[in-house]
Short mmCIF file of C-alpha atoms in Angstrom, two decimals:
data_model
loop_
_atom_site.label_atom_id
_atom_site.label_comp_id
_atom_site.label_asym_id
_atom_site.label_seq_id
_atom_site.Cartn_x
_atom_site.Cartn_y
_atom_site.Cartn_z
CA GLY A 1 -8.59 -19.04 -10.68
CA GLN A 2 -6.82 -16.16 -10.44
CA GLN A 3 -4.94 -15.07 -7.17
CA VAL A 4 -4.03 -11.35 -6.72
CA MET A 5 -1.65 -11.30 -3.88
CA GLN A 6 -0.33 -8.06 -2.22
CA ILE A 7 2.20 -7.16 0.47
CA PRO A 8 2.38 -6.10 3.57
CA GLN A 9 -0.38 -6.43 5.19
CA TYR A 10 0.10 -3.84 7.63
CA GLN A 11 1.86 -1.13 7.12
CA HIS A 12 3.89 1.12 10.40
CA VAL A 13 5.49 4.17 9.47
CA GLN A 14 6.55 7.85 10.76
CA GLU A 15 4.46 11.23 9.40
CA GLY A 16 7.09 11.95 6.60
CA GLU A 17 8.02 8.81 5.32
CA ASP A 18 7.88 6.59 2.02
CA PHE A 19 5.79 3.81 1.92
CA THR A 20 5.12 1.02 -0.79
CA THR A 21 2.88 -1.45 -1.08
CA TYR A 22 3.63 -4.23 -3.71
CA CYS A 23 1.26 -7.09 -5.87
CA ASN A 24 1.48 -9.89 -7.67
CA SER A 25 -0.82 -11.59 -9.80
CA SER A 26 -0.90 -15.33 -10.61
CA THR A 27 -1.97 -14.36 -14.29
CA THR A 28 -1.39 -12.10 -16.36
CA LEU A 29 -3.82 -8.92 -16.40
CA SER A 30 -5.30 -7.21 -18.85
CA ASN A 31 -5.00 -3.94 -16.34
CA ILE A 32 -4.84 -3.48 -13.11
CA GLN A 33 -6.96 -0.93 -10.66
CA TRP A 34 -5.75 0.42 -6.73
CA TYR A 35 -8.53 1.85 -5.21
CA LYS A 36 -8.25 3.37 -1.26
CA GLN A 37 -10.29 2.51 1.87
CA ARG A 38 -10.19 5.09 4.28
CA PRO A 39 -11.64 3.17 8.07
CA GLY A 40 -15.52 3.16 7.50
CA GLY A 41 -15.63 3.71 4.38
CA HIS A 42 -15.59 2.68 0.75
CA PRO A 43 -13.50 1.51 -1.65
CA VAL A 44 -12.48 4.65 -3.94
CA PHE A 45 -11.08 4.53 -7.87
CA LEU A 46 -7.09 5.83 -7.82
CA ILE A 47 -5.62 4.93 -10.70
CA GLN A 48 -5.63 1.79 -13.86
CA LEU A 49 -2.62 0.56 -15.48
CA VAL A 50 -3.12 -0.96 -18.98
CA LYS A 51 0.39 -0.54 -20.05
CA SER A 52 3.34 -2.80 -19.90
CA GLY A 53 5.78 -0.81 -18.06
CA GLU A 54 3.52 1.95 -17.22
CA VAL A 55 4.40 4.13 -14.47
CA LYS A 56 1.76 6.45 -13.41
CA LYS A 57 1.72 9.67 -10.63
CA GLN A 58 -0.38 11.43 -8.47
CA LYS A 59 1.33 14.29 -6.63
CA ARG A 60 3.49 12.42 -4.29
CA LEU A 61 1.57 8.55 -5.14
CA THR A 62 3.84 7.25 -7.67
CA PHE A 63 1.91 3.71 -9.72
CA GLN A 64 3.95 1.25 -11.50
CA PHE A 65 2.99 -1.90 -13.41
CA GLY A 66 5.30 -4.74 -14.29
CA GLU A 67 6.40 -5.45 -18.17
CA ALA A 68 4.85 -9.08 -17.93
CA LYS A 69 1.67 -6.92 -16.73
CA LYS A 70 1.40 -9.55 -13.41
CA ASN A 71 2.75 -7.22 -10.48
CA SER A 72 2.23 -3.52 -9.61
CA SER A 73 3.01 -1.41 -6.88
CA LEU A 74 2.28 1.56 -5.28
CA HIS A 75 4.99 4.10 -3.89
CA ILE A 76 3.95 7.32 -1.56
CA THR A 77 6.00 9.23 -0.81
CA ALA A 78 6.96 11.62 2.61
CA THR A 79 3.68 10.03 3.99
CA GLN A 80 1.05 12.56 5.80
CA THR A 81 -2.13 11.41 8.45
CA THR A 82 -4.24 12.04 5.39
CA ASP A 83 -3.13 8.87 4.08
CA VAL A 84 -4.40 6.36 6.24
CA GLY A 85 -6.46 3.41 5.06
CA THR A 86 -6.34 0.20 3.31
CA TYR A 87 -4.80 0.39 -0.55
CA PHE A 88 -5.99 -2.31 -2.23
CA CYS A 89 -4.70 -3.98 -5.72
CA ALA A 90 -7.66 -5.50 -8.00
CA GLY A 91 -7.32 -6.92 -11.10
CA THR A 92 -10.38 -8.50 -13.25
CA PRO A 93 -10.27 -12.26 -14.21
CA TYR A 94 -12.18 -12.73 -16.92
CA SER A 95 -10.06 -11.28 -20.40
CA GLY A 96 -10.76 -7.83 -19.18
CA GLY A 97 -13.34 -5.48 -21.16
CA GLY A 98 -16.94 -5.23 -20.16
CA ALA A 99 -18.41 -5.83 -16.76
CA ASP A 100 -15.78 -8.33 -14.90
CA GLY A 101 -16.36 -7.95 -11.24
CA LEU A 102 -12.67 -7.47 -9.55
CA THR A 103 -10.87 -9.60 -7.97
CA PHE A 104 -8.81 -7.68 -5.41
CA GLY A 105 -6.02 -8.54 -3.66
CA LYS A 106 -5.96 -8.68 0.14
CA GLY A 107 -4.59 -4.80 1.07
CA THR A 108 -2.56 -3.05 2.71
CA HIS A 109 -3.54 -1.31 6.02
CA LEU A 110 -1.10 1.88 6.24
CA ILE A 111 -0.75 3.20 10.08
CA ILE A 112 0.47 6.44 10.72
CA GLN A 113 2.47 7.36 13.46
CA PRO A 114 2.42 11.46 13.85
CA ASP B 1 -20.35 11.97 -0.99
CA THR B 2 -20.56 9.09 -3.83
CA GLU B 3 -22.65 9.18 -6.75
CA VAL B 4 -23.47 5.97 -6.02
CA THR B 5 -26.45 5.58 -3.03
CA GLN B 6 -27.31 2.64 -1.19
CA THR B 7 -29.98 1.69 1.30
CA PRO B 8 -30.48 1.10 4.24
CA LYS B 9 -26.90 2.13 5.92
CA HIS B 10 -27.19 -0.19 8.63
CA LEU B 11 -29.52 -3.21 8.76
CA VAL B 12 -30.46 -5.94 11.56
CA MET B 13 -32.02 -8.86 10.78
CA GLY B 14 -32.63 -12.04 12.29
CA MET B 15 -32.42 -15.21 10.56
CA THR B 16 -36.05 -16.16 9.39
CA ASN B 17 -36.98 -12.16 8.17
CA LYS B 18 -36.08 -11.13 4.56
CA LYS B 19 -35.25 -8.07 3.73
CA SER B 20 -33.73 -5.98 0.75
CA LEU B 21 -30.59 -4.08 -0.27
CA LYS B 22 -31.54 -1.07 -3.00
CA CYS B 23 -28.63 1.21 -4.93
CA GLU B 24 -29.04 3.96 -7.38
CA GLN B 25 -26.85 5.23 -9.70
CA HIS B 26 -27.56 8.24 -12.21
CA MET B 27 -24.30 8.68 -14.04
CA GLY B 28 -25.07 5.64 -17.09
CA HIS B 29 -23.62 3.59 -16.37
CA ARG B 30 -24.65 -0.05 -17.25
CA ALA B 31 -22.81 -2.51 -15.27
CA MET B 32 -23.47 -2.85 -11.75
CA TYR B 33 -21.82 -4.82 -9.50
CA TRP B 34 -22.52 -6.28 -5.80
CA TYR B 35 -19.65 -6.99 -3.02
CA LYS B 36 -19.64 -8.49 0.54
CA GLN B 37 -17.21 -7.29 2.65
CA LYS B 38 -15.62 -8.13 5.98
CA ALA B 39 -13.78 -6.80 8.38
CA LYS B 40 -10.22 -5.62 7.76
CA LYS B 41 -10.87 -8.16 4.53
CA PRO B 42 -10.84 -7.40 0.83
CA PRO B 43 -14.18 -7.10 -1.09
CA GLU B 44 -15.56 -10.45 -2.23
CA LEU B 45 -17.74 -10.10 -5.84
CA MET B 46 -20.69 -11.74 -6.00
CA PHE B 47 -22.44 -10.66 -7.99
CA VAL B 48 -22.27 -8.18 -11.61
CA TYR B 49 -25.03 -7.59 -14.18
CA SER B 50 -24.39 -5.50 -17.60
CA TYR B 51 -27.67 -4.04 -19.24
CA GLU B 52 -29.65 -5.03 -16.33
CA LYS B 53 -28.69 -8.68 -17.39
CA LEU B 54 -27.07 -10.59 -14.96
CA SER B 55 -23.96 -12.11 -16.10
CA ILE B 56 -21.40 -13.48 -13.61
CA ASN B 57 -22.67 -15.32 -10.50
CA GLU B 58 -19.66 -16.11 -7.76
CA SER B 59 -20.86 -18.87 -6.72
CA VAL B 60 -23.02 -17.20 -4.31
CA PRO B 61 -25.80 -19.08 -1.89
CA SER B 62 -29.43 -18.87 -2.99
CA ARG B 63 -30.43 -17.17 0.41
CA PHE B 64 -29.10 -13.75 -1.19
CA SER B 65 -31.55 -12.78 -4.66
CA PRO B 66 -29.82 -10.02 -6.87
CA GLU B 67 -33.08 -7.90 -8.97
CA CYS B 68 -31.57 -5.15 -11.13
CA PRO B 69 -35.53 -3.56 -12.43
CA ASN B 70 -33.91 -0.80 -14.48
CA SER B 71 -30.30 0.63 -15.54
CA SER B 72 -30.17 2.98 -12.54
CA LEU B 73 -31.61 0.56 -10.37
CA LEU B 74 -29.72 -2.83 -7.90
CA ASN B 75 -31.62 -4.53 -5.79
CA LEU B 76 -30.27 -8.06 -3.35
CA HIS B 77 -33.23 -9.54 -2.26
CA LEU B 78 -32.11 -11.47 1.22
CA HIS B 79 -34.16 -14.03 3.56
CA ALA B 80 -33.15 -16.93 5.65
CA LEU B 81 -29.67 -15.76 6.38
CA GLN B 82 -27.14 -17.12 8.47
CA PRO B 83 -24.68 -15.52 11.54
CA GLU B 84 -21.85 -15.62 9.01
CA ASP B 85 -23.56 -13.36 6.41
CA SER B 86 -22.84 -10.74 8.34
CA ALA B 87 -20.48 -8.04 6.63
CA LEU B 88 -20.21 -4.93 4.55
CA TYR B 89 -22.90 -5.49 1.15
CA LEU B 90 -21.01 -2.71 -1.22
CA CYS B 91 -22.41 -1.99 -4.80
CA ALA B 92 -20.52 -0.66 -7.22
CA SER B 93 -20.75 0.26 -10.98
CA SER B 94 -18.96 1.14 -13.88
CA LEU B 95 -19.25 2.73 -17.82
CA TYR B 96 -19.10 -0.62 -20.01
CA ARG B 97 -16.80 -0.40 -22.65
CA THR B 98 -15.55 -3.84 -24.64
CA THR B 99 -12.58 -3.11 -24.42
CA LEU B 100 -11.15 -2.21 -20.91
CA ASP B 101 -12.71 -2.45 -17.78
CA GLN B 102 -13.46 0.29 -16.43
CA PRO B 103 -13.39 2.04 -13.04
CA GLN B 104 -15.62 0.83 -10.34
CA HIS B 105 -17.61 3.44 -8.11
CA PHE B 106 -18.89 2.16 -4.52
CA GLY B 107 -21.83 3.01 -2.83
CA ASP B 108 -21.13 3.84 0.97
CA GLY B 109 -22.55 0.01 1.96
CA THR B 110 -24.85 -1.39 3.93
CA ARG B 111 -23.61 -2.47 7.92
CA LEU B 112 -25.77 -5.72 7.86
CA SER B 113 -25.60 -7.55 11.01
CA ILE B 114 -27.28 -10.99 11.31
CA LEU B 115 -28.89 -11.90 15.23
#
């Protein structure tokens, strides 16, 4: 079945430093979604990427979808303490569309030192 | 605040008990999901319902029994659980579109402990 690999597992940064997490799928994805989960919280949807080579920005967050639609990245510029949490990429193991459950990457736990 | 409501927030039960987890959404979503999440791990898909019909069962043991009474409600019935079933159980919902997967809205989860 589909596997979604995500690195690094943990990332310690000083506040103000940049952060990047990478996601790689064993199969071509119809689309990829990114979620953030704060400690003790639930996953919250951040963004969805659909097109090959797509780049989307949300303030200090930049999301990319690879040309082959098998990898993706999330980059945060100048991290703040509010960025603490676990960032998951997620793809669908089926054809896309309808109601397909998500296959989550293992997540990257972002720890920020003030 | 989440638009997907899960009850109870915490549940402690013995291995012989029967209990149910409940999930409710009023966003008009026609796809609903159950996930299981262990500490420091990603959510793992258990079940998918679309238009109140079970569409995906990810080989979940029969001691977990899902039910979708109507388009707003999703239940997970628990019976004879094992200690390794202790986890956070997340419910999610999404719009149903045949052309593209839709973002999922998660509830706060039920933290389940099996004694």
